[in-house]
XYZ file of C-alpha atoms in Angstrom:
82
model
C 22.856 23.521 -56.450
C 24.005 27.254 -55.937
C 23.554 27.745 -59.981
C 20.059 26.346 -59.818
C 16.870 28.929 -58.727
C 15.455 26.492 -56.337
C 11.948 27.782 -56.136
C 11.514 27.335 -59.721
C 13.122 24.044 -60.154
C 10.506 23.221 -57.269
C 7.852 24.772 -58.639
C 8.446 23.309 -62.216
C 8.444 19.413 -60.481
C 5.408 20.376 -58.531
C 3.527 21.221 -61.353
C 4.736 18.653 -63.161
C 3.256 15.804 -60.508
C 0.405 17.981 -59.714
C -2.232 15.824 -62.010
C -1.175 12.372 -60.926
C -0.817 13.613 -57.025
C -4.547 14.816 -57.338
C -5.524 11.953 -58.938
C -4.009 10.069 -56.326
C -5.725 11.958 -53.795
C -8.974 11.926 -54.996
C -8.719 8.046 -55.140
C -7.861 7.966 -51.641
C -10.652 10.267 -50.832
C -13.048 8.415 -52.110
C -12.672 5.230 -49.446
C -13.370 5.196 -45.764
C -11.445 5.950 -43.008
C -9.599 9.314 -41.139
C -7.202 10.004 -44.106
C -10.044 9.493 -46.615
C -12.139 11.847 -45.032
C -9.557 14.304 -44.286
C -8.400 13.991 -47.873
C -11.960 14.586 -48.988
C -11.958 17.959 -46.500
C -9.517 19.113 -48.203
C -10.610 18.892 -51.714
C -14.129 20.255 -50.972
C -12.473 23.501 -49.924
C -10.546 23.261 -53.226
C -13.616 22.504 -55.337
C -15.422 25.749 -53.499
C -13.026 27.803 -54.835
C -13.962 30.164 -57.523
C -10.887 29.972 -59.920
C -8.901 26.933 -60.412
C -5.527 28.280 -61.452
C -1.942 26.673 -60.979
C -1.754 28.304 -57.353
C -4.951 26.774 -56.108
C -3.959 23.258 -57.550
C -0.249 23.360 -55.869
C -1.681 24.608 -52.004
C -4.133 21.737 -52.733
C -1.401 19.174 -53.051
C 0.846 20.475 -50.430
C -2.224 20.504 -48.030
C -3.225 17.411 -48.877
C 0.613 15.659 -49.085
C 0.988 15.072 -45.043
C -2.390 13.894 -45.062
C -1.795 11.113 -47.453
C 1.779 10.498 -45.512
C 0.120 10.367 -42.024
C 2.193 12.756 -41.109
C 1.727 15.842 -38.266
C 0.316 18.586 -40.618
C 0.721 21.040 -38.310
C 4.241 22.007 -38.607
C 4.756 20.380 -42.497
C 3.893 22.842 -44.476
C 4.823 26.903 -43.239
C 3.257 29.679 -44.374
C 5.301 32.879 -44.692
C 3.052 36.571 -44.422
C 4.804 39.486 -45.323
């Protein structure tokens, strides 16, 4: 692990599920209930978005990743200013 760039090998997995995750997603979205609509929340703020680039696809999924889990969203994913 300490010869491996973490972020990168994260990054490169990430965008490597990305597709299948959204498709997942969307498919979930498009039923009933509090994670469906959540789910589909989230993906309306991702389809107003102006440019669709790698970055906007990956906060996407990790926004949308508790959701799907039913898990607190609050404290899963941390966002670091600065």
């Amino acid at each position: 692990i300490t010869n491996q760039n973490l972020p990168t090998t994260f990054y490169a997995q990430l965008d490597r599920h990305t597709p299948h995750l959204m498709a997942l997603f969307i498919q979930k979205a498009s039923k009933t209930g509090k994670t469906a609509n959540a789910l589909a929340d989230i993906f309306k703020a991702h389809d107003a978005q102006e440019l669709h680039d790698v970055h906007t696809r990956r906060t996407t999924v990790l926004h949308a990743l508790p959701v799907y889990l039913r898990e607190e969203t609050s404290g899963f994913l941390r966002t670091c200013v600065g």
